[in-house]
mmCIF file of C-alpha atoms in Angstrom:
data_model
loop_
_atom_site.group_PDB
_atom_site.id
_atom_site.type_symbol
_atom_site.label_atom_id
_atom_site.label_comp_id
_atom_site.label_asym_id
_atom_site.label_seq_id
_atom_site.Cartn_x
_atom_site.Cartn_y
_atom_site.Cartn_z
ATOM 1 C CA UNK A 1112 0.455 -0.298 -0.174
ATOM 2 C CA UNK A 1113 0.813 3.559 -0.913
ATOM 3 C CA UNK A 1114 1.914 5.793 2.164
ATOM 4 C CA UNK A 1115 2.450 9.319 1.756
ATOM 5 C CA UNK A 1116 5.350 11.719 3.661
ATOM 6 C CA UNK A 1117 6.617 15.215 3.006
ATOM 7 C CA UNK A 1118 10.349 14.942 1.851
ATOM 8 C CA UNK A 1119 12.529 17.199 -0.969
ATOM 9 C CA UNK A 1120 13.226 16.665 -3.902
ATOM 10 C CA UNK A 1121 17.377 15.173 -2.124
ATOM 11 C CA UNK A 1122 16.099 13.703 0.390
ATOM 12 C CA UNK A 1123 13.092 11.795 -2.072
ATOM 13 C CA UNK A 1124 16.110 10.261 -4.376
ATOM 14 C CA UNK A 1125 17.687 8.928 -1.599
ATOM 15 C CA UNK A 1126 14.877 7.196 0.187
ATOM 16 C CA UNK A 1127 14.582 5.358 -3.121
ATOM 17 C CA UNK A 1128 17.840 4.564 -3.708
ATOM 18 C CA UNK A 1129 17.511 2.651 0.144
ATOM 19 C CA UNK A 1130 14.580 0.515 -1.827
ATOM 20 C CA UNK A 1131 16.472 -0.426 -4.494
ATOM 21 C CA UNK A 1132 19.652 -1.809 -2.076
ATOM 22 C CA UNK A 1133 21.988 -0.461 -5.405
ATOM 23 C CA UNK A 1134 25.230 -2.963 -4.441
ATOM 24 C CA UNK A 1135 28.038 0.128 -4.491
ATOM 25 C CA UNK A 1136 27.740 3.361 -4.283
ATOM 26 C CA UNK A 1137 31.049 6.279 -4.028
ATOM 27 C CA UNK A 1138 30.133 9.661 -3.495
ATOM 28 C CA UNK A 1139 32.056 12.848 -2.944
ATOM 29 C CA UNK A 1140 29.439 15.814 -1.476
ATOM 30 C CA UNK A 1141 29.156 18.840 -3.731
ATOM 31 C CA UNK A 1142 26.315 21.263 -3.727
ATOM 32 C CA UNK A 1143 22.824 21.719 -3.273
ATOM 33 C CA UNK A 1144 23.283 16.964 -4.043
ATOM 34 C CA UNK A 1145 25.883 16.724 -1.037
ATOM 35 C CA UNK A 1146 22.442 15.115 1.033
ATOM 36 C CA UNK A 1147 21.564 12.649 -0.796
ATOM 37 C CA UNK A 1148 24.830 10.544 -0.509
ATOM 38 C CA UNK A 1149 24.968 12.046 3.764
ATOM 39 C CA UNK A 1150 21.301 10.043 3.264
ATOM 40 C CA UNK A 1151 22.023 7.076 2.334
ATOM 41 C CA UNK A 1152 24.971 6.941 4.018
ATOM 42 C CA UNK A 1153 23.140 6.847 6.980
ATOM 43 C CA UNK A 1154 21.053 3.932 5.683
ATOM 44 C CA UNK A 1155 24.638 2.681 5.430
ATOM 45 C CA UNK A 1156 25.150 3.098 8.429
ATOM 46 C CA UNK A 1157 21.966 2.131 10.339
ATOM 47 C CA UNK A 1158 22.447 -1.563 8.407
ATOM 48 C CA UNK A 1159 19.090 0.083 6.668
ATOM 49 C CA UNK A 1160 20.652 -1.457 3.584
ATOM 50 C CA UNK A 1161 24.163 -3.934 1.888
ATOM 51 C CA UNK A 1162 25.425 -1.429 -0.039
ATOM 52 C CA UNK A 1163 28.914 -0.691 0.048
ATOM 53 C CA UNK A 1164 29.446 2.982 0.567
ATOM 54 C CA UNK A 1165 32.547 4.704 -0.545
ATOM 55 C CA UNK A 1166 33.647 8.146 -0.279
ATOM 56 C CA UNK A 1167 36.198 9.416 -2.760
ATOM 57 C CA UNK A 1168 38.343 11.790 -3.277
ATOM 58 C CA UNK A 1169 36.559 13.650 -6.012
ATOM 59 C CA UNK A 1170 33.719 13.583 -8.464
ATOM 60 C CA UNK A 1171 36.205 12.112 -10.950
ATOM 61 C CA UNK A 1172 37.583 9.249 -8.762
ATOM 62 C CA UNK A 1173 33.208 8.605 -7.787
ATOM 63 C CA UNK A 1174 32.985 7.948 -11.019
ATOM 64 C CA UNK A 1175 35.870 6.163 -12.052
ATOM 65 C CA UNK A 1176 34.632 3.668 -9.203
ATOM 66 C CA UNK A 1177 31.102 3.434 -10.246
ATOM 67 C CA UNK A 1178 32.765 2.448 -13.815
ATOM 68 C CA UNK A 1179 34.809 -0.368 -12.187
ATOM 69 C CA UNK A 1180 32.114 -1.325 -9.519
ATOM 70 C CA UNK A 1181 29.485 -1.726 -12.962
ATOM 71 C CA UNK A 1182 32.255 -3.091 -14.846
ATOM 72 C CA UNK A 1183 32.907 -6.049 -12.160
ATOM 73 C CA UNK A 1184 28.882 -6.707 -12.657
ATOM 74 C CA UNK A 1185 27.863 -4.973 -9.292
ATOM 75 C CA UNK A 1186 24.710 -1.976 -9.796
ATOM 76 C CA UNK A 1187 26.853 0.964 -8.522
ATOM 77 C CA UNK A 1188 25.125 4.585 -8.531
ATOM 78 C CA UNK A 1189 26.774 8.086 -7.644
ATOM 79 C CA UNK A 1190 25.286 11.600 -7.303
ATOM 80 C CA UNK A 1191 26.837 15.375 -8.343
ATOM 81 C CA UNK A 1192 25.730 18.730 -9.045
ATOM 82 C CA UNK A 1193 27.914 21.589 -11.241
ATOM 83 C CA UNK A 1194 31.402 21.332 -11.123
ATOM 84 C CA UNK A 1195 31.812 17.568 -10.102
ATOM 85 C CA UNK A 1196 29.731 16.788 -12.643
ATOM 86 C CA UNK A 1197 32.508 18.914 -14.837
ATOM 87 C CA UNK A 1198 35.304 17.217 -13.442
ATOM 88 C CA UNK A 1199 33.882 13.365 -14.505
ATOM 89 C CA UNK A 1200 33.877 14.432 -17.978
ATOM 90 C CA UNK A 1201 36.205 11.816 -18.755
ATOM 91 C CA UNK A 1202 34.674 9.301 -17.403
ATOM 92 C CA UNK A 1203 31.127 9.737 -18.719
ATOM 93 C CA UNK A 1204 31.778 8.973 -22.335
ATOM 94 C CA UNK A 1205 34.091 6.173 -20.412
ATOM 95 C CA UNK A 1206 30.527 4.272 -18.983
ATOM 96 C CA UNK A 1207 28.487 5.324 -22.138
ATOM 97 C CA UNK A 1208 31.520 4.213 -24.446
ATOM 98 C CA UNK A 1209 31.942 0.867 -22.332
ATOM 99 C CA UNK A 1210 28.035 0.052 -21.959
ATOM 100 C CA UNK A 1211 28.044 0.543 -18.740
ATOM 101 C CA UNK A 1212 24.573 0.693 -16.900
ATOM 102 C CA UNK A 1213 25.833 3.762 -14.190
ATOM 103 C CA UNK A 1214 23.385 5.883 -12.832
ATOM 104 C CA UNK A 1215 24.014 9.659 -11.357
ATOM 105 C CA UNK A 1216 21.652 11.488 -9.535
ATOM 106 C CA UNK A 1217 22.325 14.810 -10.980
ATOM 107 C CA UNK A 1218 21.243 17.690 -9.607
ATOM 108 C CA UNK A 1219 21.480 20.692 -11.830
ATOM 109 C CA UNK A 1220 23.009 23.606 -10.592
ATOM 110 C CA UNK A 1221 24.720 26.872 -12.727
ATOM 111 C CA UNK A 1222 28.647 25.384 -13.713
ATOM 112 C CA UNK A 1223 31.592 28.456 -13.441
ATOM 113 C CA UNK A 1224 31.674 31.134 -14.246
ATOM 114 C CA UNK A 1225 30.958 32.666 -12.245
ATOM 115 C CA UNK A 1226 30.202 30.958 -8.954
ATOM 116 C CA UNK A 1227 27.075 30.067 -8.567
ATOM 117 C CA UNK A 1228 25.524 27.434 -6.933
ATOM 118 C CA UNK A 1229 21.377 27.027 -7.961
ATOM 119 C CA UNK A 1230 19.879 26.026 -10.329
ATOM 120 C CA UNK A 1231 19.761 25.847 -14.698
ATOM 121 C CA UNK A 1232 20.037 23.033 -16.535
ATOM 122 C CA UNK A 1233 24.277 24.253 -18.078
ATOM 123 C CA UNK A 1234 25.459 21.039 -16.520
ATOM 124 C CA UNK A 1235 23.339 18.573 -17.670
ATOM 125 C CA UNK A 1236 23.038 20.024 -21.165
ATOM 126 C CA UNK A 1237 26.913 19.935 -21.525
ATOM 127 C CA UNK A 1238 26.834 16.434 -21.469
ATOM 128 C CA UNK A 1239 23.818 15.454 -23.475
ATOM 129 C CA UNK A 1240 26.221 14.359 -26.112
ATOM 130 C CA UNK A 1241 28.264 12.347 -23.999
ATOM 131 C CA UNK A 1242 26.398 9.130 -24.834
ATOM 132 C CA UNK A 1243 23.777 8.621 -21.298
ATOM 133 C CA UNK A 1244 20.135 9.202 -21.186
ATOM 134 C CA UNK A 1245 18.892 12.372 -19.441
ATOM 135 C CA UNK A 1246 15.633 11.809 -17.665
ATOM 136 C CA UNK A 1247 14.516 14.929 -15.738
ATOM 137 C CA UNK A 1248 11.765 15.545 -13.072
ATOM 138 C CA UNK A 1249 9.424 18.688 -13.290
ATOM 139 C CA UNK A 1250 8.444 18.818 -9.062
ATOM 140 C CA UNK A 1251 10.017 15.842 -6.255
ATOM 141 C CA UNK A 1252 7.452 13.152 -6.450
ATOM 142 C CA UNK A 1253 8.631 12.452 -10.444
ATOM 143 C CA UNK A 1254 12.757 12.974 -8.910
ATOM 144 C CA UNK A 1255 11.287 9.444 -6.228
ATOM 145 C CA UNK A 1256 9.416 7.641 -9.517
ATOM 146 C CA UNK A 1257 12.173 8.657 -11.876
ATOM 147 C CA UNK A 1258 15.110 6.865 -9.737
ATOM 148 C CA UNK A 1259 13.047 4.026 -9.556
ATOM 149 C CA UNK A 1260 12.961 3.612 -13.052
ATOM 150 C CA UNK A 1261 16.069 4.604 -13.711
ATOM 151 C CA UNK A 1262 18.094 0.597 -13.361
ATOM 152 C CA UNK A 1263 15.426 -0.924 -14.744
ATOM 153 C CA UNK A 1264 15.900 0.994 -18.516
ATOM 154 C CA UNK A 1265 19.612 0.988 -18.023
ATOM 155 C CA UNK A 1266 20.285 -3.098 -17.331
ATOM 156 C CA UNK A 1267 17.611 -3.156 -19.956
ATOM 157 C CA UNK A 1268 19.156 -6.161 -22.765
ATOM 158 C CA UNK A 1269 18.761 -3.991 -25.850
ATOM 159 C CA UNK A 1270 19.781 -1.052 -23.774
ATOM 160 C CA UNK A 1271 22.886 -1.261 -21.663
ATOM 161 C CA UNK A 1272 24.008 2.483 -21.515
ATOM 162 C CA UNK A 1273 24.545 4.774 -18.162
ATOM 163 C CA UNK A 1274 21.764 7.293 -17.105
ATOM 164 C CA UNK A 1275 20.839 10.637 -15.571
ATOM 165 C CA UNK A 1276 17.990 10.842 -13.249
ATOM 166 C CA UNK A 1277 18.164 14.984 -13.420
ATOM 167 C CA UNK A 1278 16.229 17.526 -10.886
ATOM 168 C CA UNK A 1279 16.571 21.365 -9.885
ATOM 169 C CA UNK A 1280 18.832 22.020 -7.959
ATOM 170 C CA UNK A 1281 17.458 23.625 -4.555
ATOM 171 C CA UNK A 1282 13.548 24.654 -6.366
ATOM 172 C CA UNK A 1283 13.271 20.913 -5.828
ATOM 173 C CA UNK A 1284 15.902 19.904 -4.574
ATOM 174 C CA UNK A 1285 15.759 21.066 -0.676
ATOM 175 C CA UNK A 1286 12.247 22.202 -1.757
ATOM 176 C CA UNK A 1287 10.019 20.412 0.593
ATOM 177 C CA UNK A 1288 6.830 18.804 -1.118
ATOM 178 C CA UNK A 1289 4.195 15.646 -0.321
ATOM 179 C CA UNK A 1290 4.762 12.425 -2.225
ATOM 180 C CA UNK A 1291 3.239 9.033 -2.825
ATOM 181 C CA UNK A 1292 5.427 6.737 -2.071
ATOM 182 C CA UNK A 1293 5.938 2.659 -2.331
ATOM 183 C CA UNK A 1294 6.382 0.310 0.037
ATOM 184 C CA UNK A 1295 9.833 -1.166 0.076
ATOM 185 C CA UNK A 1296 8.710 -4.982 -1.094
ATOM 186 C CA UNK A 1297 6.525 -3.346 -4.675
ATOM 187 C CA UNK A 1298 10.929 -1.101 -5.219
ATOM 188 C CA UNK A 1299 12.258 -4.212 -4.703
ATOM 189 C CA UNK A 1300 9.985 -6.771 -7.368
ATOM 190 C CA UNK A 1301 9.651 -4.056 -9.749
ATOM 191 C CA UNK A 1302 13.791 -2.845 -9.738
ATOM 192 C CA UNK A 1303 14.743 -6.498 -8.991
ATOM 193 C CA UNK A 1304 18.059 -7.671 -9.562
ATOM 194 C CA UNK A 1305 20.285 -6.703 -11.061
ATOM 195 C CA UNK A 1306 21.685 -10.030 -13.606
ATOM 196 C CA UNK A 1307 24.577 -8.902 -16.110
ATOM 197 C CA UNK A 1308 26.178 -11.581 -18.826
ATOM 198 C CA UNK A 1309 28.929 -9.718 -19.045
ATOM 199 C CA UNK A 1310 31.333 -8.677 -16.701
ATOM 200 C CA UNK A 1311 34.912 -8.465 -15.637
ATOM 201 C CA UNK A 1312 34.264 -11.118 -12.436
ATOM 202 C CA UNK A 1313 33.479 -14.120 -14.695
ATOM 203 C CA UNK A 1314 35.413 -16.654 -14.744
ATOM 204 C CA UNK A 1315 32.884 -18.372 -16.854
ATOM 205 C CA UNK A 1316 34.042 -15.653 -19.732
ATOM 206 C CA UNK A 1317 36.609 -13.579 -19.822
ATOM 207 C CA UNK A 1318 35.662 -9.999 -21.428
ATOM 208 C CA UNK A 1319 37.978 -7.303 -21.623
ATOM 209 C CA UNK A 1320 35.854 -4.315 -20.422
ATOM 210 C CA UNK A 1321 37.714 -0.396 -22.509
ATOM 211 C CA UNK A 1322 40.007 -2.003 -25.271
ATOM 212 C CA UNK A 1323 42.624 0.369 -27.284
ATOM 213 C CA UNK A 1324 40.058 1.109 -30.345
ATOM 214 C CA UNK A 1325 42.011 0.657 -33.744
ATOM 215 C CA UNK A 1326 39.950 3.383 -36.303
ATOM 216 C CA UNK A 1327 38.298 -0.336 -38.239
ATOM 217 C CA UNK A 1328 36.400 -0.324 -35.612
ATOM 218 C CA UNK A 1329 36.441 2.291 -33.261
ATOM 219 C CA UNK A 1330 32.494 4.098 -35.948
ATOM 220 C CA UNK A 1331 31.163 0.542 -34.901
ATOM 221 C CA UNK A 1332 31.390 0.264 -31.257
ATOM 222 C CA UNK A 1333 30.166 4.446 -31.348
ATOM 223 C CA UNK A 1334 27.325 3.547 -34.110
ATOM 224 C CA UNK A 1335 26.663 -0.259 -31.374
ATOM 225 C CA UNK A 1336 26.421 3.252 -29.059
ATOM 226 C CA UNK A 1337 23.668 4.864 -30.433
ATOM 227 C CA UNK A 1338 22.431 1.555 -31.777
ATOM 228 C CA UNK A 1339 20.673 1.347 -28.152
ATOM 229 C CA UNK A 1340 19.998 5.360 -27.291
ATOM 230 C CA UNK A 1341 17.614 4.653 -29.911
ATOM 231 C CA UNK A 1342 16.330 1.807 -28.479
ATOM 232 C CA UNK A 1343 16.509 2.954 -24.938
ATOM 233 C CA UNK A 1344 12.958 5.165 -26.170
ATOM 234 C CA UNK A 1345 10.484 1.850 -26.330
ATOM 235 C CA UNK A 1346 12.224 0.910 -23.267
ATOM 236 C CA UNK A 1347 11.604 3.834 -21.200
ATOM 237 C CA UNK A 1348 7.915 4.056 -22.760
ATOM 238 C CA UNK A 1349 7.668 0.062 -21.400
ATOM 239 C CA UNK A 1350 9.214 0.390 -17.795
ATOM 240 C CA UNK A 1351 6.750 3.692 -17.508
ATOM 241 C CA UNK A 1352 3.770 1.500 -18.823
ATOM 242 C CA UNK A 1353 4.538 -1.016 -15.854
ATOM 243 C CA UNK A 1354 5.375 1.577 -12.799
ATOM 244 C CA UNK A 1355 1.991 3.080 -13.921
ATOM 245 C CA UNK A 1356 0.903 0.115 -13.692
ATOM 246 C CA UNK A 1357 2.203 -0.291 -10.241
ATOM 247 C CA UNK A 1358 1.997 2.999 -8.487
ATOM 248 C CA UNK A 1359 -0.936 4.568 -10.907
ATOM 249 C CA UNK A 1360 1.180 7.797 -12.113
ATOM 250 C CA UNK A 1361 1.521 8.203 -15.723
ATOM 251 C CA UNK A 1362 4.208 8.563 -17.452
ATOM 252 C CA UNK A 1363 5.503 9.352 -21.173
ATOM 253 C CA UNK A 1364 8.436 10.750 -23.125
ATOM 254 C CA UNK A 1365 7.010 14.244 -22.724
ATOM 255 C CA UNK A 1366 3.903 15.937 -20.999
ATOM 256 C CA UNK A 1367 1.344 16.998 -22.646
ATOM 257 C CA UNK A 1368 -0.737 19.963 -20.523
ATOM 258 C CA UNK A 1369 -3.677 21.946 -22.266
ATOM 259 C CA UNK A 1370 -1.562 21.409 -25.617
ATOM 260 C CA UNK A 1371 -4.496 19.299 -27.752
ATOM 261 C CA UNK A 1372 -6.159 22.653 -28.458
ATOM 262 C CA UNK A 1373 -3.949 24.576 -28.152
ATOM 263 C CA UNK A 1374 -2.799 27.551 -30.432
ATOM 264 C CA UNK A 1375 -0.115 29.055 -28.374
ATOM 265 C CA UNK A 1376 2.096 26.436 -26.836
ATOM 266 C CA UNK A 1377 6.162 26.287 -24.477
ATOM 267 C CA UNK A 1378 8.238 23.789 -24.489
ATOM 268 C CA UNK A 1379 10.683 23.323 -21.998
ATOM 269 C CA UNK A 1380 12.530 21.169 -19.167
ATOM 270 C CA UNK A 1381 12.195 21.084 -15.074
ATOM 271 C CA UNK A 1382 10.208 23.135 -12.288
ATOM 272 C CA UNK A 1383 9.315 25.409 -14.316
ATOM 273 C CA UNK A 1384 7.235 23.781 -15.941
ATOM 274 C CA UNK A 1385 4.842 24.199 -12.709
ATOM 275 C CA UNK A 1386 4.776 28.007 -12.349
ATOM 276 C CA UNK A 1387 4.388 27.517 -16.671
ATOM 277 C CA UNK A 1388 0.923 25.212 -15.847
ATOM 278 C CA UNK A 1389 -0.294 27.710 -13.368
ATOM 279 C CA UNK A 1390 0.141 30.980 -16.712
ATOM 280 C CA UNK A 1391 -1.898 28.690 -18.700
ATOM 281 C CA UNK A 1392 -4.571 28.063 -15.644
ATOM 282 C CA UNK A 1393 -4.953 31.993 -15.468
ATOM 283 C CA UNK A 1394 -4.814 32.145 -19.695
ATOM 284 C CA UNK A 1395 -7.606 29.553 -19.739
ATOM 285 C CA UNK A 1396 -9.743 30.765 -17.282
ATOM 286 C CA UNK A 1397 -10.193 34.138 -20.017
ATOM 287 C CA UNK A 1398 -10.303 31.802 -23.502
ATOM 288 C CA UNK A 1399 -6.879 31.853 -24.691
ATOM 289 C CA UNK A 1400 -5.800 28.493 -26.028
ATOM 290 C CA UNK A 1401 -2.392 28.144 -24.728
ATOM 291 C CA UNK A 1402 -0.430 25.079 -23.711
ATOM 292 C CA UNK A 1403 2.857 23.835 -22.148
ATOM 293 C CA UNK A 1404 4.471 21.019 -23.820
ATOM 294 C CA UNK A 1405 6.643 19.704 -20.551
ATOM 295 C CA UNK A 1406 10.315 17.637 -21.569
ATOM 296 C CA UNK A 1407 11.128 14.484 -19.660
ATOM 297 C CA UNK A 1408 13.508 12.346 -21.807
ATOM 298 C CA UNK A 1409 16.427 14.751 -23.390
ATOM 299 C CA UNK A 1410 18.265 12.383 -23.928
ATOM 300 C CA UNK A 1411 16.698 10.104 -26.216
ATOM 301 C CA UNK A 1412 15.023 13.513 -27.635
ATOM 302 C CA UNK A 1413 11.727 12.556 -28.916
ATOM 303 C CA UNK A 1414 11.778 14.198 -32.077
ATOM 304 C CA UNK A 1415 8.771 13.089 -34.592
ATOM 305 C CA UNK A 1416 7.106 12.729 -30.867
ATOM 306 C CA UNK A 1417 7.512 16.308 -29.846
ATOM 307 C CA UNK A 1418 6.983 16.989 -33.946
ATOM 308 C CA UNK A 1419 3.199 15.719 -33.994
ATOM 309 C CA UNK A 1420 2.670 17.219 -30.375
ATOM 310 C CA UNK A 1421 2.970 19.880 -31.833
ATOM 311 C CA UNK A 1422 1.909 19.671 -35.344
ATOM 312 C CA UNK A 1423 -1.236 22.226 -34.572
ATOM 313 C CA UNK A 1424 0.069 24.939 -32.914
ATOM 314 C CA UNK A 1425 0.476 28.440 -34.410
ATOM 315 C CA UNK A 1426 3.078 29.794 -32.260
ATOM 316 C CA UNK A 1427 5.797 28.315 -29.526
ATOM 317 C CA UNK A 1428 8.682 29.072 -27.436
ATOM 318 C CA UNK A 1429 11.186 26.190 -26.669
ATOM 319 C CA UNK A 1430 12.638 27.447 -23.028
ATOM 320 C CA UNK A 1431 15.915 27.106 -22.345
ATOM 321 C CA UNK A 1432 17.581 27.213 -18.839
ATOM 322 C CA UNK A 1433 21.209 26.869 -19.901
ATOM 323 C CA UNK A 1434 23.177 28.017 -23.081
ATOM 324 C CA UNK A 1435 24.866 26.656 -26.307
ATOM 325 C CA UNK A 1436 26.845 30.193 -26.825
ATOM 326 C CA UNK A 1437 26.462 29.143 -30.606
ATOM 327 C CA UNK A 1438 24.702 32.822 -30.421
ATOM 328 C CA UNK A 1439 21.278 30.677 -32.330
ATOM 329 C CA UNK A 1440 19.826 29.609 -30.141
ATOM 330 C CA UNK A 1441 20.349 27.108 -26.135
ATOM 331 C CA UNK A 1442 20.358 23.661 -26.852
ATOM 332 C CA UNK A 1443 16.741 22.269 -26.266
ATOM 333 C CA UNK A 1444 15.518 24.947 -28.936
ATOM 334 C CA UNK A 1445 17.656 23.845 -31.466
ATOM 335 C CA UNK A 1446 16.119 20.228 -30.551
ATOM 336 C CA UNK A 1447 13.008 21.281 -31.429
ATOM 337 C CA UNK A 1448 13.359 23.774 -34.609
ATOM 338 C CA UNK A 1449 15.193 21.158 -35.839
ATOM 339 C CA UNK A 1450 11.724 18.727 -35.333
ATOM 340 C CA UNK A 1451 10.023 21.380 -36.462
ATOM 341 C CA UNK A 1452 12.002 22.327 -39.737
ATOM 342 C CA UNK A 1453 12.082 17.944 -40.285
ATOM 343 C CA UNK A 1454 8.276 18.705 -39.987
ATOM 344 C CA UNK A 1455 8.035 20.584 -42.030
ATOM 345 C CA UNK A 1456 5.747 22.454 -39.625
ATOM 346 C CA UNK A 1457 4.030 25.977 -40.129
ATOM 347 C CA UNK A 1458 3.797 27.516 -36.559
ATOM 348 C CA UNK A 1459 5.900 30.428 -36.303
ATOM 349 C CA UNK A 1460 9.347 29.652 -33.302
ATOM 350 C CA UNK A 1461 11.226 31.793 -31.205
ATOM 351 C CA UNK A 1462 14.049 30.600 -28.293
ATOM 352 C CA UNK A 1463 14.315 31.862 -24.846
ATOM 353 C CA UNK A 1464 16.971 32.444 -22.670
ATOM 354 C CA UNK A 1465 15.534 32.331 -18.440
ATOM 355 C CA UNK A 1466 16.311 31.341 -15.257
ATOM 356 C CA UNK A 1467 20.314 30.904 -15.025
ATOM 357 C CA UNK A 1468 22.129 30.975 -12.418
ATOM 358 C CA UNK A 1469 18.388 30.144 -9.950
ATOM 359 C CA UNK A 1470 16.837 33.791 -11.803
ATOM 360 C CA UNK A 1471 13.628 33.968 -11.001
ATOM 361 C CA UNK A 1472 10.581 32.518 -13.314
ATOM 362 C CA UNK A 1473 7.221 34.495 -12.381
ATOM 363 C CA UNK A 1474 3.459 33.247 -13.014
ATOM 364 C CA UNK A 1475 4.133 36.703 -14.787
ATOM 365 C CA UNK A 1476 6.864 36.110 -16.738
ATOM 366 C CA UNK A 1477 5.038 32.653 -18.554
ATOM 367 C CA UNK A 1478 2.210 34.753 -19.394
ATOM 368 C CA UNK A 1479 4.143 37.475 -21.400
ATOM 369 C CA UNK A 1480 5.382 34.667 -23.113
ATOM 370 C CA UNK A 1481 2.035 33.169 -24.166
ATOM 371 C CA UNK A 1482 1.233 37.310 -25.294
ATOM 372 C CA UNK A 1483 3.673 37.494 -27.101
ATOM 373 C CA UNK A 1484 3.140 34.355 -29.580
ATOM 374 C CA UNK A 1485 -0.149 35.544 -29.776
ATOM 375 C CA UNK A 1486 0.635 38.909 -30.858
ATOM 376 C CA UNK A 1487 3.361 36.711 -33.276
ATOM 377 C CA UNK A 1488 1.354 34.559 -34.853
ATOM 378 C CA UNK A 1489 -0.902 38.076 -35.244
ATOM 379 C CA UNK A 1490 1.637 40.102 -37.028
ATOM 380 C CA UNK A 1491 3.947 37.190 -37.980
ATOM 381 C CA UNK A 1492 6.703 38.912 -37.849
ATOM 382 C CA UNK A 1493 8.890 37.092 -34.451
ATOM 383 C CA UNK A 1494 11.114 39.057 -34.171
ATOM 384 C CA UNK A 1495 14.043 37.982 -32.596
ATOM 385 C CA UNK A 1496 14.376 34.704 -32.732
ATOM 386 C CA UNK A 1497 16.693 34.127 -29.905
ATOM 387 C CA UNK A 1498 16.764 35.871 -26.996
ATOM 388 C CA UNK A 1499 16.703 36.254 -23.328
ATOM 389 C CA UNK A 1500 13.816 35.931 -20.566
ATOM 390 C CA UNK A 1501 14.019 38.313 -17.131
ATOM 391 C CA UNK A 1502 17.715 40.489 -17.587
ATOM 392 C CA UNK A 1503 18.490 43.569 -17.201
ATOM 393 C CA UNK A 1504 20.019 44.265 -20.993
ATOM 394 C CA UNK A 1505 23.195 46.889 -21.138
ATOM 395 C CA UNK A 1506 22.728 50.349 -22.603
#
């Protein structure tokens, strides 16, 4: 029987990990993800898990240890944020190229510089092409639910890729919300035991992990990674369906909110979707046909599905909580606009960078975005298709 509790996002993820009871958890603290290994270390000290919890000397070491444990046949994970993820950069590619189903609880935080400890998506977006599956949460409930699904996705025989479970630093990681928790036995039965087919400690099947790849083989290895990422899309949906049957909470590649009849749509990732839903509720009372597409799965990117969901809108704003510094748009904007172009969409589209370094996003801000989309649809003039929201411009 499910039970309700009040937990922060970090507590919720740590609680899910206690229920999963992984084999190895190496960790190094960094704000705002520190609480996840902190809570878990208490579980280990109290005998609530039999996980090998390893305090290491850096984030590079934590991912290295997770890779070694996974290669040896253990279910392994770690947690980090921001510069910690950057310090793991080399190892992120190693985990993906070695097809190791390592899990990473990532609490999104701005990357330096200037130094900032608050939320944006520059850390995970910087790693978007490293070969990791990326799933994002709007709130604490989703962070908990996504973590429970993570290993089932990454360990699937058709996938075998590492996975990032992302949530917004401080906004969800430290804010306390009412959430519904599953019973320990339900989670244990859902996640199951990890039974790898190939691993270093299997004497019946000698194998090498991470060998040097000469030119004749490197591209084939990368193509195999790409096919695994492609396969993960259906696996994510299948696992989500099974999770929904158990929990009553349903997930997909993205969430549509009032999008069926919307003329004007916003596409975004993370906690600001909740603010946008409030703006939509207010504008709907005024008769405005506005909607939201909240991206849950960014890797693999559901391009065709997003284009189909936006097929009937007149104008769309793609909101990025990170910048690519390409002078052309943010990472989510680039993906969505490419999807719209390939589908021959006639919708007007703009890309808005917002909320960097934890800059507040208000209901009024999102109402203004929808007003701008309505103006664009009426006049046919987009103006700057790449712009910032809520920034003090230089004179």
